[in-house]
Short mmCIF file of C-alpha atoms and ligand atoms in Angstrom, two decimals:
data_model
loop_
_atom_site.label_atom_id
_atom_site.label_comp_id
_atom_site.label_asym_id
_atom_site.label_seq_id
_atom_site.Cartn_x
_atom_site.Cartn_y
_atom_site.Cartn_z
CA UNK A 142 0.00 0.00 0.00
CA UNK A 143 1.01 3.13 -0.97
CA UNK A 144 2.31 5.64 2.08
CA UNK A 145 1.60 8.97 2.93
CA UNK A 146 2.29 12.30 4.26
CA UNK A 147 -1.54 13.58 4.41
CA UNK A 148 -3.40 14.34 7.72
CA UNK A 149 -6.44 15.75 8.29
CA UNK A 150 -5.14 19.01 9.89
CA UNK A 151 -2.85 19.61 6.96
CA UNK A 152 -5.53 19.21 5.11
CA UNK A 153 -7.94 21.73 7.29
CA UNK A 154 -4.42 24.18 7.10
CA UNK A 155 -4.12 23.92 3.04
CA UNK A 156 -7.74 24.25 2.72
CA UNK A 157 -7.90 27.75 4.78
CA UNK A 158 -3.98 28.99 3.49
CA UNK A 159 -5.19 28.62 -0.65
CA UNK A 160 -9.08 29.87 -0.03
CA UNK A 161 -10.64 26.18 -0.42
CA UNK A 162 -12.57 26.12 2.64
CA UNK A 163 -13.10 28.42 5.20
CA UNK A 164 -14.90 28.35 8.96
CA UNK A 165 -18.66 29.46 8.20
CA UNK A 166 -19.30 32.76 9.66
CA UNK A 167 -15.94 33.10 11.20
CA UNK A 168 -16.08 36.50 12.08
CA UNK A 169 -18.55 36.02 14.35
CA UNK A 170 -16.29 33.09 16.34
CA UNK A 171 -17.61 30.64 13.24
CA UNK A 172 -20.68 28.16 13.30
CA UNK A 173 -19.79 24.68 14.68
CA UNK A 174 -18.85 22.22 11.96
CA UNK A 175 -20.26 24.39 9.23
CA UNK A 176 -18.13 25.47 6.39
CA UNK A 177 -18.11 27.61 3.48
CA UNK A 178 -16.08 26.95 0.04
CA UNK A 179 -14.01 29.66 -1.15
CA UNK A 180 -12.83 30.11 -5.15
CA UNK A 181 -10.80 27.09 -5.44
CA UNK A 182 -13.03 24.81 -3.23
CA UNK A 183 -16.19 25.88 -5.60
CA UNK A 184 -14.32 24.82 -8.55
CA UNK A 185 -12.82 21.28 -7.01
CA UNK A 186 -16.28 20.42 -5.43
CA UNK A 187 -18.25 21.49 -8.88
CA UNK A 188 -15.51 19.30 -11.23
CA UNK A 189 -16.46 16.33 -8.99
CA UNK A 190 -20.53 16.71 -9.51
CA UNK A 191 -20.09 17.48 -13.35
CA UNK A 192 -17.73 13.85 -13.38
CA UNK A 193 -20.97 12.51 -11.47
CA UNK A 194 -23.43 14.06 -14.15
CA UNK A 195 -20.96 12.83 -16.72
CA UNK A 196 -20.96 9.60 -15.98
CA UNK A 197 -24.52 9.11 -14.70
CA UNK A 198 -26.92 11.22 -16.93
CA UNK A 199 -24.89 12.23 -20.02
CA UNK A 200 -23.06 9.15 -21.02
CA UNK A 201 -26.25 7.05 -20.46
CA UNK A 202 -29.26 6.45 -22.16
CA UNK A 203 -30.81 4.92 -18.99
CA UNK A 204 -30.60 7.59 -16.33
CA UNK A 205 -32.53 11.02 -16.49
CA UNK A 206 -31.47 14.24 -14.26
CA UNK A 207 -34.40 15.35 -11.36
CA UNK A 208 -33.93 18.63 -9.62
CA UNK A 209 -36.21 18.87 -6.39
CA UNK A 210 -37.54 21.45 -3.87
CA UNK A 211 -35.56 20.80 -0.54
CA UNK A 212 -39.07 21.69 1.52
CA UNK A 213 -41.56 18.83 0.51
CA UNK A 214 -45.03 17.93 2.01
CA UNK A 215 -44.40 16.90 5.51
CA UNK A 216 -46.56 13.58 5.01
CA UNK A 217 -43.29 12.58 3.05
CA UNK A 218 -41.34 12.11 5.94
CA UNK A 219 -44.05 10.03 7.42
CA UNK A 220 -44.54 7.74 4.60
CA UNK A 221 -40.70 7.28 4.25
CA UNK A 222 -40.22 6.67 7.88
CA UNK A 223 -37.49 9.20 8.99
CA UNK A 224 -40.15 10.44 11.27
CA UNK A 225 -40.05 7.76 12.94
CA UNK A 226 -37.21 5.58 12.28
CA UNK A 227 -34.76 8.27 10.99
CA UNK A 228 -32.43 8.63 14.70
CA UNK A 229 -29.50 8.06 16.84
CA UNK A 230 -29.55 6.66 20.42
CA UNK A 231 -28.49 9.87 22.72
CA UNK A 232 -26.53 9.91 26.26
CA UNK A 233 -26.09 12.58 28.05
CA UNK A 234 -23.09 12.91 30.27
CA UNK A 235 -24.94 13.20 33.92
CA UNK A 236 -21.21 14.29 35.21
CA UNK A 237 -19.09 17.38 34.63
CA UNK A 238 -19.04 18.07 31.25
CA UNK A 239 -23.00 17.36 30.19
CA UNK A 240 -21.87 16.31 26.85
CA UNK A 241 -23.98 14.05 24.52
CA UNK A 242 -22.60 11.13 22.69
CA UNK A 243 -24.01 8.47 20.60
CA UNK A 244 -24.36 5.41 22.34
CA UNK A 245 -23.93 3.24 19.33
CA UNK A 246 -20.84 4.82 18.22
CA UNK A 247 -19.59 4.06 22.00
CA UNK A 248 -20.31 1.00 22.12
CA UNK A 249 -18.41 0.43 19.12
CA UNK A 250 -15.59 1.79 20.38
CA UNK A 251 -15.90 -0.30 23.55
CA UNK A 252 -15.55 -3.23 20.92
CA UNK A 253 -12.87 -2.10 18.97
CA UNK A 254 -11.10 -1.66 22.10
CA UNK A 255 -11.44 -5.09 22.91
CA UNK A 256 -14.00 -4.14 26.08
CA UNK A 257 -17.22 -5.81 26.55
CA UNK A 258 -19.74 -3.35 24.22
CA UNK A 259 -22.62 -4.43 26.36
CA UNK A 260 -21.17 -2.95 29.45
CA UNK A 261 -22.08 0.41 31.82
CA UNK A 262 -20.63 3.12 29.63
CA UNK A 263 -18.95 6.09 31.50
CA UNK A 264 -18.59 9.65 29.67
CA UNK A 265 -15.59 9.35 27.16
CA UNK A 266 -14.26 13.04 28.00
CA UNK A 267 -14.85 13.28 31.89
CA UNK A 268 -16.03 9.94 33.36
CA UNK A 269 -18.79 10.57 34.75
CA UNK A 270 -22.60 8.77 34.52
CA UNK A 271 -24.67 8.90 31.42
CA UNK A 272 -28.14 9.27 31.15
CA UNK A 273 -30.68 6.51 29.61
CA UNK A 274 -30.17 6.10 25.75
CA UNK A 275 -33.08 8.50 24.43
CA UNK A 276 -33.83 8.65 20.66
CA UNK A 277 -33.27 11.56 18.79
CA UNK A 278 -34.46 12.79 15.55
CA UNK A 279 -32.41 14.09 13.39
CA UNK A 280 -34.73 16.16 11.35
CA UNK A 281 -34.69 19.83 10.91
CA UNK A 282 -37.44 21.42 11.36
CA UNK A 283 -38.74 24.70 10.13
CA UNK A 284 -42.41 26.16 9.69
CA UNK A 285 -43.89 27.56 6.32
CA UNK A 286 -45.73 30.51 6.65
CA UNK A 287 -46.48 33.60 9.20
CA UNK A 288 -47.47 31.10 11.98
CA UNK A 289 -45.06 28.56 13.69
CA UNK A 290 -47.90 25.65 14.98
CA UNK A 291 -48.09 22.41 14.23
CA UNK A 292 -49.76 22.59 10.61
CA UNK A 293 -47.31 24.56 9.63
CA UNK A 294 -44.01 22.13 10.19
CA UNK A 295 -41.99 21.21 7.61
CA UNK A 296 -38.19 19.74 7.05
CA UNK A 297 -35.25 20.54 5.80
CA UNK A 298 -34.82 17.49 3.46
CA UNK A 299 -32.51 14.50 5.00
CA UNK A 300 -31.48 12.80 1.92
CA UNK A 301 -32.08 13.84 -2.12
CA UNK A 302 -33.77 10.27 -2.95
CA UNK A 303 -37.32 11.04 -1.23
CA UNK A 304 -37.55 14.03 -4.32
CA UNK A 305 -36.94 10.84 -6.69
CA UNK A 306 -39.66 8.64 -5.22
CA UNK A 307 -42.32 11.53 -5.15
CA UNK A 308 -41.79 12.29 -8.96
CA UNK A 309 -41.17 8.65 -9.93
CA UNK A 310 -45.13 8.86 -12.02
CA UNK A 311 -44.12 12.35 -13.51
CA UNK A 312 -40.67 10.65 -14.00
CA UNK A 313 -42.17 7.37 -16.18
CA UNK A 314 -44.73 9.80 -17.85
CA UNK A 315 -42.11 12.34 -19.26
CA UNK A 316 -39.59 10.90 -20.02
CA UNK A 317 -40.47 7.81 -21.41
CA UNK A 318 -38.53 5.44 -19.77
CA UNK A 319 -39.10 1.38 -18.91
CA UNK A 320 -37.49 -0.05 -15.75
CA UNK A 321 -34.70 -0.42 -15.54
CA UNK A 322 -34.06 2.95 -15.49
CA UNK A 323 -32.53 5.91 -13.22
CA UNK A 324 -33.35 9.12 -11.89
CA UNK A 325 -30.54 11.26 -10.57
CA UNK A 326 -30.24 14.25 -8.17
CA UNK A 327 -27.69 16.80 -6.78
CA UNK A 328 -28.30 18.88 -3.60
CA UNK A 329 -28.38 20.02 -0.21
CA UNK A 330 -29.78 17.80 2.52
CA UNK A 331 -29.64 18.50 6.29
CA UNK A 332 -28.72 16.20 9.51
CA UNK A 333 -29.14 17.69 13.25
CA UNK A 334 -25.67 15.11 13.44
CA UNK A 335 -25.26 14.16 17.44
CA UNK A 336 -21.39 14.15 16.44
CA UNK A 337 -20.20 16.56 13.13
CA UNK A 338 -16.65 16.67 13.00
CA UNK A 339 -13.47 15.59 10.85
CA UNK A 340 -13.63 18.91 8.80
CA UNK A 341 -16.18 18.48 6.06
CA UNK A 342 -16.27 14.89 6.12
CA UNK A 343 -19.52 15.04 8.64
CA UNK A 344 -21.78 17.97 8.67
CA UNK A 345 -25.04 18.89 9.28
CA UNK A 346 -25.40 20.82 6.02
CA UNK A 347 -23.91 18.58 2.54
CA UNK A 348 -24.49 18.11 -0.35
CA UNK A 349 -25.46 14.69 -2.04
CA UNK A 350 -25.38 12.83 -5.63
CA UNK A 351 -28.01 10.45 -5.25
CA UNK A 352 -29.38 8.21 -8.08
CA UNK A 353 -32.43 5.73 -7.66
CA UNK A 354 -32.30 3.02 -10.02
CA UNK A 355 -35.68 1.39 -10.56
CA UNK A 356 -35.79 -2.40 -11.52
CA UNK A 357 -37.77 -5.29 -12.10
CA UNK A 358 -37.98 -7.03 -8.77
CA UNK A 359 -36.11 -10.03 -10.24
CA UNK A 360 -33.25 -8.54 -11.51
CA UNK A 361 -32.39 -6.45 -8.07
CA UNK A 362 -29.91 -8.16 -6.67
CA UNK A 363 -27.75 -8.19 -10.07
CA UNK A 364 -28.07 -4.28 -10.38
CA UNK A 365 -26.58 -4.19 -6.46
CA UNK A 366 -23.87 -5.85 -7.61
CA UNK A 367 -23.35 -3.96 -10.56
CA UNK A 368 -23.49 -0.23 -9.58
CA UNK A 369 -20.93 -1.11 -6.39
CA UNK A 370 -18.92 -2.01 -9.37
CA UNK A 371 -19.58 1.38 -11.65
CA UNK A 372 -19.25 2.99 -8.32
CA UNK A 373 -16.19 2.08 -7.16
CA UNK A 374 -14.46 2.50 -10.87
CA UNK A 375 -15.94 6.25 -10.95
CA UNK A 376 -13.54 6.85 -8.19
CA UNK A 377 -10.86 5.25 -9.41
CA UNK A 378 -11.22 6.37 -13.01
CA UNK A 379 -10.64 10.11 -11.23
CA UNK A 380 -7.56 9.13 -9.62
CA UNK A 381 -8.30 7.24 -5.56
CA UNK A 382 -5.84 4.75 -5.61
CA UNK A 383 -7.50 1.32 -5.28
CA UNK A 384 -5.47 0.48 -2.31
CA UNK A 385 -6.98 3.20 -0.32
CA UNK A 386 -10.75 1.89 -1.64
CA UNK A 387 -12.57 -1.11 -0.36
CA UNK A 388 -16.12 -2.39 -0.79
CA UNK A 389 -17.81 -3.56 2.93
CA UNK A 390 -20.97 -5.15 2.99
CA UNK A 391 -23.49 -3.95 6.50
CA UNK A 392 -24.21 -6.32 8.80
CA UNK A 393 -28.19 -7.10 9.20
CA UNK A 394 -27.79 -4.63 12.62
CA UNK A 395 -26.81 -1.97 10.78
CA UNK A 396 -28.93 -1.48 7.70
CA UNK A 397 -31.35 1.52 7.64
CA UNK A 398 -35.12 1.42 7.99
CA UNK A 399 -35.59 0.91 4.44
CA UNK A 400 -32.54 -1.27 3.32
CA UNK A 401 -32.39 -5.14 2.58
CA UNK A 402 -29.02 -5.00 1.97
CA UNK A 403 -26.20 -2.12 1.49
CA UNK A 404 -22.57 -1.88 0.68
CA UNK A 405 -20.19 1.11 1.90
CA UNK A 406 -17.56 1.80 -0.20
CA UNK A 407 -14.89 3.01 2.24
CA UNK A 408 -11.98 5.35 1.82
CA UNK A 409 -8.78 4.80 3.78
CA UNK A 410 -8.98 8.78 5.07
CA UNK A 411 -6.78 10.00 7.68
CA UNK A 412 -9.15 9.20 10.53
CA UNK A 413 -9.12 5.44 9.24
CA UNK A 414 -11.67 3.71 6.98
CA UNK A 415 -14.65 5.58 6.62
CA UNK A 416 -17.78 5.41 4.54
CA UNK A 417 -17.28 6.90 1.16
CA UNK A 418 -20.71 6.20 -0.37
CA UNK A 419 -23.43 3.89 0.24
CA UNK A 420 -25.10 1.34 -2.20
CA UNK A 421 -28.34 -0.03 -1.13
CA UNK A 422 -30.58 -1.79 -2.14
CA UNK A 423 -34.05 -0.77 -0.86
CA UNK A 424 -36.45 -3.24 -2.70
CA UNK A 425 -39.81 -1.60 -3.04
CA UNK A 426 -40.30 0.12 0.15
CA UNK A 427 -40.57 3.42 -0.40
CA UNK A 428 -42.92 3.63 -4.05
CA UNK A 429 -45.16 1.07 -1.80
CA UNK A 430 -45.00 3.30 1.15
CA UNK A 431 -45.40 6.81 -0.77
CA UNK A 432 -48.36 4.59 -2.91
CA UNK A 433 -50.17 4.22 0.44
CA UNK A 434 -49.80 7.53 2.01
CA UNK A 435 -50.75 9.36 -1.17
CA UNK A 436 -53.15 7.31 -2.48
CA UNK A 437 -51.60 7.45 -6.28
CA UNK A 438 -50.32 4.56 -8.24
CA UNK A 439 -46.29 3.96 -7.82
CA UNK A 440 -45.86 1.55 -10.20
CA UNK A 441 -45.06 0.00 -13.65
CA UNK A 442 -47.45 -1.04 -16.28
CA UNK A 443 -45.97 -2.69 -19.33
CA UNK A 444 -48.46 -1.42 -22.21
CA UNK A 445 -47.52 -4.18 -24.20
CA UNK A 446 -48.03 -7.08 -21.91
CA UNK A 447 -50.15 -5.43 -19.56
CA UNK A 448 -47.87 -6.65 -17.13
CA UNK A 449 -47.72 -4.51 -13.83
CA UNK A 450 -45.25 -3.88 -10.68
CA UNK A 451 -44.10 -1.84 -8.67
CA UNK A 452 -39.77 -1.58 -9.33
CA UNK A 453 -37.62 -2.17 -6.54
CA UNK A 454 -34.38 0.07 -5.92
CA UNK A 455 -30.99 0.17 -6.43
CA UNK A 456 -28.94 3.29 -4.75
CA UNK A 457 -25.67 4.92 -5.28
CA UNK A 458 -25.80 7.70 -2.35
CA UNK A 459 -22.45 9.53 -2.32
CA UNK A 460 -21.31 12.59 -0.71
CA UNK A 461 -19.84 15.75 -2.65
CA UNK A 462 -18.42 17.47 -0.03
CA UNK A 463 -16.90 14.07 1.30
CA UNK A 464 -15.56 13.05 -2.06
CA UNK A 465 -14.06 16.23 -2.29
CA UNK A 466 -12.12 15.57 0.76
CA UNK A 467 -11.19 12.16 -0.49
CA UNK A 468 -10.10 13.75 -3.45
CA UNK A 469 -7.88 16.42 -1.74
CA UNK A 470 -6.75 13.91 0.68
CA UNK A 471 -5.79 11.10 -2.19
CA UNK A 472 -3.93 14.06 -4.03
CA UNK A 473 -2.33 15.49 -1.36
CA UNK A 474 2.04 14.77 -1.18
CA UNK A 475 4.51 16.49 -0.04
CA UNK A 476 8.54 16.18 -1.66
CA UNK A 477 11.52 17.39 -1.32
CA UNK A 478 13.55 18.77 -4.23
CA UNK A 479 16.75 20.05 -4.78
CA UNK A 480 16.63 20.44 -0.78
CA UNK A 481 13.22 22.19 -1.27
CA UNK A 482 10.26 21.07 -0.11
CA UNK A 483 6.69 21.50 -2.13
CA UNK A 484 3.19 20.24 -0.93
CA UNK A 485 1.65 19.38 -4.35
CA UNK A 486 -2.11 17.74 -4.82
CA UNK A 487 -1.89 15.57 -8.22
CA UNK A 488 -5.50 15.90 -8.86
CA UNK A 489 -6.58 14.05 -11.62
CA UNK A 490 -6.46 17.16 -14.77
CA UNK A 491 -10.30 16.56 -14.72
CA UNK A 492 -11.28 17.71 -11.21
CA UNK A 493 -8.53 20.17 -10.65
CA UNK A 494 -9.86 23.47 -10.21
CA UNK A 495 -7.47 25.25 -12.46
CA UNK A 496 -5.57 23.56 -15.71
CA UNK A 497 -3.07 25.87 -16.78
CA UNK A 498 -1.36 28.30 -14.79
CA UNK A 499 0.15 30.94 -17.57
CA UNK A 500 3.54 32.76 -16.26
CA UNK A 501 5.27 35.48 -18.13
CA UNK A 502 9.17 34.94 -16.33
CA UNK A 503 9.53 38.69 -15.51
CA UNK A 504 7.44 41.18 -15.78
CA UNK A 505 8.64 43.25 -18.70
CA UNK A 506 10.18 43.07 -22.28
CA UNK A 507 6.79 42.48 -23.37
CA UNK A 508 6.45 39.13 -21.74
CA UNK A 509 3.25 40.19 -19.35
CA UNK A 510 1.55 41.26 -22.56
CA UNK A 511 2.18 38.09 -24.96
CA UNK A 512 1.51 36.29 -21.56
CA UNK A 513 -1.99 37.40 -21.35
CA UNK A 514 -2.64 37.07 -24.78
CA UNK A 515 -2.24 33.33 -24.71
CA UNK A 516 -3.96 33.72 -21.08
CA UNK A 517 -7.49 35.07 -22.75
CA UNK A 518 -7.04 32.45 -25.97
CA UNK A 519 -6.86 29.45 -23.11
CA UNK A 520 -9.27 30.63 -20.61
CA UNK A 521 -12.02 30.24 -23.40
CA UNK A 522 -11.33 26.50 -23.39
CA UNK A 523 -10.55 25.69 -20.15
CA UNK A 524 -10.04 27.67 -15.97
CA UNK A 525 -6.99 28.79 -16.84
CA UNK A 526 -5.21 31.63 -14.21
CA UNK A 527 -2.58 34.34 -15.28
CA UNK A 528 -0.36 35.18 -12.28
CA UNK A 529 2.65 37.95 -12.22
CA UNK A 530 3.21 38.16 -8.78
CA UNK A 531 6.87 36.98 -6.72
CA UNK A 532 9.37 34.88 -8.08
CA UNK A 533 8.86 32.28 -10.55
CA UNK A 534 9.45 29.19 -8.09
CA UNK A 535 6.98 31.35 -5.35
CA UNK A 536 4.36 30.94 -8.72
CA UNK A 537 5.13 27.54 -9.15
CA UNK A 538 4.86 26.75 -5.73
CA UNK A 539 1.27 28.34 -5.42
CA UNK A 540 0.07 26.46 -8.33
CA UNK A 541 1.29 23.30 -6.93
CA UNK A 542 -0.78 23.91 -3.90
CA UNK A 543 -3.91 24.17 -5.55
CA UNK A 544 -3.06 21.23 -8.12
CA UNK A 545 -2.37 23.35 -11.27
CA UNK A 546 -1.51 20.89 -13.67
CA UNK A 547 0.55 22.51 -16.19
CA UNK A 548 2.46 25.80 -15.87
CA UNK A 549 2.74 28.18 -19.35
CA UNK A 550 5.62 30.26 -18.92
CA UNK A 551 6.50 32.76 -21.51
CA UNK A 552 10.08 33.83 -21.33
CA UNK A 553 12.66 35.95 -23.66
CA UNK A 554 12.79 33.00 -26.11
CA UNK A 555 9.07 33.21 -26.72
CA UNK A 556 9.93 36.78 -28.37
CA UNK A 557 11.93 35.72 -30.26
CA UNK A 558 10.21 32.43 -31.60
CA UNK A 559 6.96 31.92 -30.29
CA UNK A 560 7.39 28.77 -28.03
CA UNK A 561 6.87 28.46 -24.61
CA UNK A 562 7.70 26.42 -21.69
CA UNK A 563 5.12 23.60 -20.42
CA UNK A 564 5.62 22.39 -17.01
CA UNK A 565 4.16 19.08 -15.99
CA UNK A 566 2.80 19.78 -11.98
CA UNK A 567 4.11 15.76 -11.65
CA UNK A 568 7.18 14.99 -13.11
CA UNK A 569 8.41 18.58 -13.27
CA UNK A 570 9.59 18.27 -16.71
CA UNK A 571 9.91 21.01 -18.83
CA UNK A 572 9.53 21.23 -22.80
CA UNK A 573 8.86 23.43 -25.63
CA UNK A 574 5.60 24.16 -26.94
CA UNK A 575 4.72 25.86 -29.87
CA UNK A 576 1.86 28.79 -29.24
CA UNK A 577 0.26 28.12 -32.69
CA UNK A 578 -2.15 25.16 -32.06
CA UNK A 579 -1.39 25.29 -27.96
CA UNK A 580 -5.18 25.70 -27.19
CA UNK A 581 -5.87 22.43 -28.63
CA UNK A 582 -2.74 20.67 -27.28
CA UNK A 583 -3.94 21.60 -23.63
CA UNK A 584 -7.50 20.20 -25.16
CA UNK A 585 -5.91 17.01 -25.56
CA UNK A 586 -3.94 16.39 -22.70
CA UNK A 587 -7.38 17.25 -20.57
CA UNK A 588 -8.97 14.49 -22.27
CA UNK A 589 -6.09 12.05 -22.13
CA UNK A 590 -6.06 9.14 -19.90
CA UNK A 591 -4.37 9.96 -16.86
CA UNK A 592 -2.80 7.65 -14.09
CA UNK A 593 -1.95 9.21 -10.47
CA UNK A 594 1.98 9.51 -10.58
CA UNK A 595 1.53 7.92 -6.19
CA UNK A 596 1.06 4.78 -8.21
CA UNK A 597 4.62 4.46 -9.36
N1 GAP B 612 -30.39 8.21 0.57
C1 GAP B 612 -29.49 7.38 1.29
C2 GAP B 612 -28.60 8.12 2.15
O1 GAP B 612 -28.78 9.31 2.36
P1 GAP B 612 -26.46 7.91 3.63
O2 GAP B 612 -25.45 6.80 3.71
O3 GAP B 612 -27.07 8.38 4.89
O4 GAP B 612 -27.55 7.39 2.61
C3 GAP B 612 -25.20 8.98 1.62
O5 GAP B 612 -25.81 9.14 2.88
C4 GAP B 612 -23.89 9.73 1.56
O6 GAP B 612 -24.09 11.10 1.91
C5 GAP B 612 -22.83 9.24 2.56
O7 GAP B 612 -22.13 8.12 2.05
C6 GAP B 612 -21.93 10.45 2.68
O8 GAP B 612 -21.03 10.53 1.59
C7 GAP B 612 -22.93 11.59 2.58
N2 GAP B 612 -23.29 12.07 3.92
C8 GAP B 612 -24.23 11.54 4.75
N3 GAP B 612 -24.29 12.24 5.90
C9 GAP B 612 -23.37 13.22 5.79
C10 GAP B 612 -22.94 14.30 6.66
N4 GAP B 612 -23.52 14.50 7.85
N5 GAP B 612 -21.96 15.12 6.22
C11 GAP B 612 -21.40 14.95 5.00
N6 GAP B 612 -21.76 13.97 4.15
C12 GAP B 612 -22.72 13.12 4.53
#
């Protein structure tokens, strides 16, 4: 397995030193475990969801794109049984420090630790009693309207995939489609989480890429099997090295309300394996549970065979904001040249947030000028940046650091015979380019297949 230098608070530090991701509200002493992206994050986290879109919606026939409200009828949440079912067991500390833990997650730890996980828990930070497990919901809420009563709570959605199910009729009407077929969904969803933490990898405000693939009910258990697969070669197509990836099946304690079976594909983070993204397969729980509570029709009628039923589910539910930080965290190295040192993320070219970095060496003899000429012919085609300021290897070094990978620079031979200098971010080498035709030569090597260099 490959080694490395990454840890989470280098991570957290090169996040908030190149304007990736900041403390929400920091000014005001910053809003616990809530973050906001800055120019570079916005970029990295948007290249990730177009790679999703990419590879579910546009280079499919089979899957169609679904944009929902995040407030939906509160009945919803009763038919899909987060009302009910969707919580974690809560202990209070009774001691010192009043602090509230999950009780699964300690008695998992108990385990791990080779202790007896059935046995009296004490508070983790000061020792002291906890209260009774108590289950809490972790729901949102909010109120529509000038009057905050009962009739007028709603939710702050919890997952993307209840949007799906409620459209599923529009879905089958519009667009035409026969099981098996997909619908697929980017957004916000919102957890009152017992215990955020580890930087963006756990918040109570993310963003998911959800996709509910609807099948006949006999052919379920083959589509699990195949989108952990797809899944798992998305992220290795974009660069997570497979040793750091691994595919771990829930045991029957652990599945969700609505799950028969699910697989977490893990990434080896810095805070150990972790899920990634969950695949599960929820059979036909929620159209038959949204088909009761709204009285409509969920299901499939074959007009040719008049056969009817209602699909079961297959579910890819990944993360953004946490495959972002898998990404940055997979990139991330640190070497040592020529007795420097450079912290470098080797983004695949396809998610980093800028491609070329273009460099005039010093800032006269007309090099600034030529510089941003090529500058504003590149930037049509791809983010490109222009940067004049500090030394070369200070440029270099700052391009690096937000996984620029190829540096442009335009020196006193480009006057004279209109090449420039390409720098590879990887392997540091350096060769001539000519600027007629460079456009599409950077077009090329964006599309080319690309290997991360940690792989040897
Ligand atoms: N619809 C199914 C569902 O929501 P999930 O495993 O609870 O399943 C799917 O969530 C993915 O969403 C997770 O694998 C993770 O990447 C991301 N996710 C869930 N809760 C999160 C949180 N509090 N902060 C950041 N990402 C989260």
């Amino acid at each position: 397995m490959s080694t490395d230098a990454v840890t989470m608070d280098k991570i957290v530090s090169l996040c908030k030193r190149r304007g990736f991701v900041f403390q929400s509200s920091e000014i005001y002493g910053g809003l616990a475990s809530t973050y906001d992206y800055g120019h570079y994050g916005v970029q990295l986290k948007s290249n990730v969801k177009a790679e999703w879109w990419r590879s579910l919606v546009q280079r499919r026939d089979d899957i169609v794109a679904l944009d929902a409200a995040i407030l939906m009828h509160p009945r919803t949440w009763e038919a899909s049984g987060h009302l009910e079912g969707f919580t974690d067991p809560l202990v209070q500390c009774l001691g010192e420090c009043k602090r509230r833990w999950r009780e699964d997650h300690l008695r998992e730890a108990a385990a791990e630790e080779g202790r007896d996980p059935g046995e009296e828990l004490r508070c983790p930070e000061c020792g002291g009693e906890l209260s009774q497990p108590r289950n809490f919901n972790l729901m949102f809420e909010t109120h529509m309207g000038p009057v905050a009563d009962a009739g007028s709570r709603v939710y702050l959605r919890p997952e993307t995939a209840q949007g799906i199910f409620v459209n599923f009729r529009n879905v089958l009407q519009f667009a035409r489609k026969k099981p098996p077929f997909g619908i697929a969904q980017v957004g916000k969803s919102f957890r009152n989480e017992i215990t955020p933490g580890n930087f963006v990898f756990r918040t109570r405000e993310f963003e998911q890429m959800e996709m509910e693939f609807f099948v006949p009910p006999d052919e379920a258990e083959q589509w699990f099997s195949y989108w952990v697969g797809e899944r798992r070669a998305w992220y290795e197509r974009l660069g997570l090295r497979p040793d750091h990836l691994r595919v771990r099946a829930h045991d029957p304690d652990e599945l969700s309300h609505y799950s028969s079976a699910t697989s977490d594909l893990e990434y080896l983070f810095p805070i150990g394996w972790s899920e990634l993204e969950g695949i599960a397969n929820r059979g036909d729980y929620d159209l038959r549970q949204h088909a009761e509570f709204s009285r409509e029709k969920l299901e499939y009628v074959d007009s040719s065979s008049g056969e009817r039923y209602v699909p079961h589910v297959i579910e890819p539910a990944a993360g953004a904001d946490r495959a972002t930080l898998a990404f940055m965290v997979d990139a991330y190295d640190e070497e040592s040249i020529e007795g420097r040192e450079r912290v470098v993320l080797r983004f695949h070219p396809r998610l980093a947030p800028v491609k070329v970095a273009v460099l005039p060496l010093v800032n006269k003899d007309g090099q600034p000028e030529r510089a941003r000429e090529i500058y504003e012919d590149l930037r049509e085609r791809m983010p490109t940046e222009f940067d004049t300021g500090g030394s070369i290897g200070k440029r270099y070094r700052r391009q690096d650091e937000i996984g620029t990978p190829w540096g442009i620079t335009i020196d006193h031979q480009t006057m004279e015979d209109g090449t420039v200098t390409l720098r590879d971010r990887d392997s540091l080498e350096q060769s001539r380019l000519a600027i007629e035709g460079l456009g599409v030569e950077m077009e090329r090597r964006l599309a080319a297949e690309w290997r991360s260099p940690k792989l040897g």
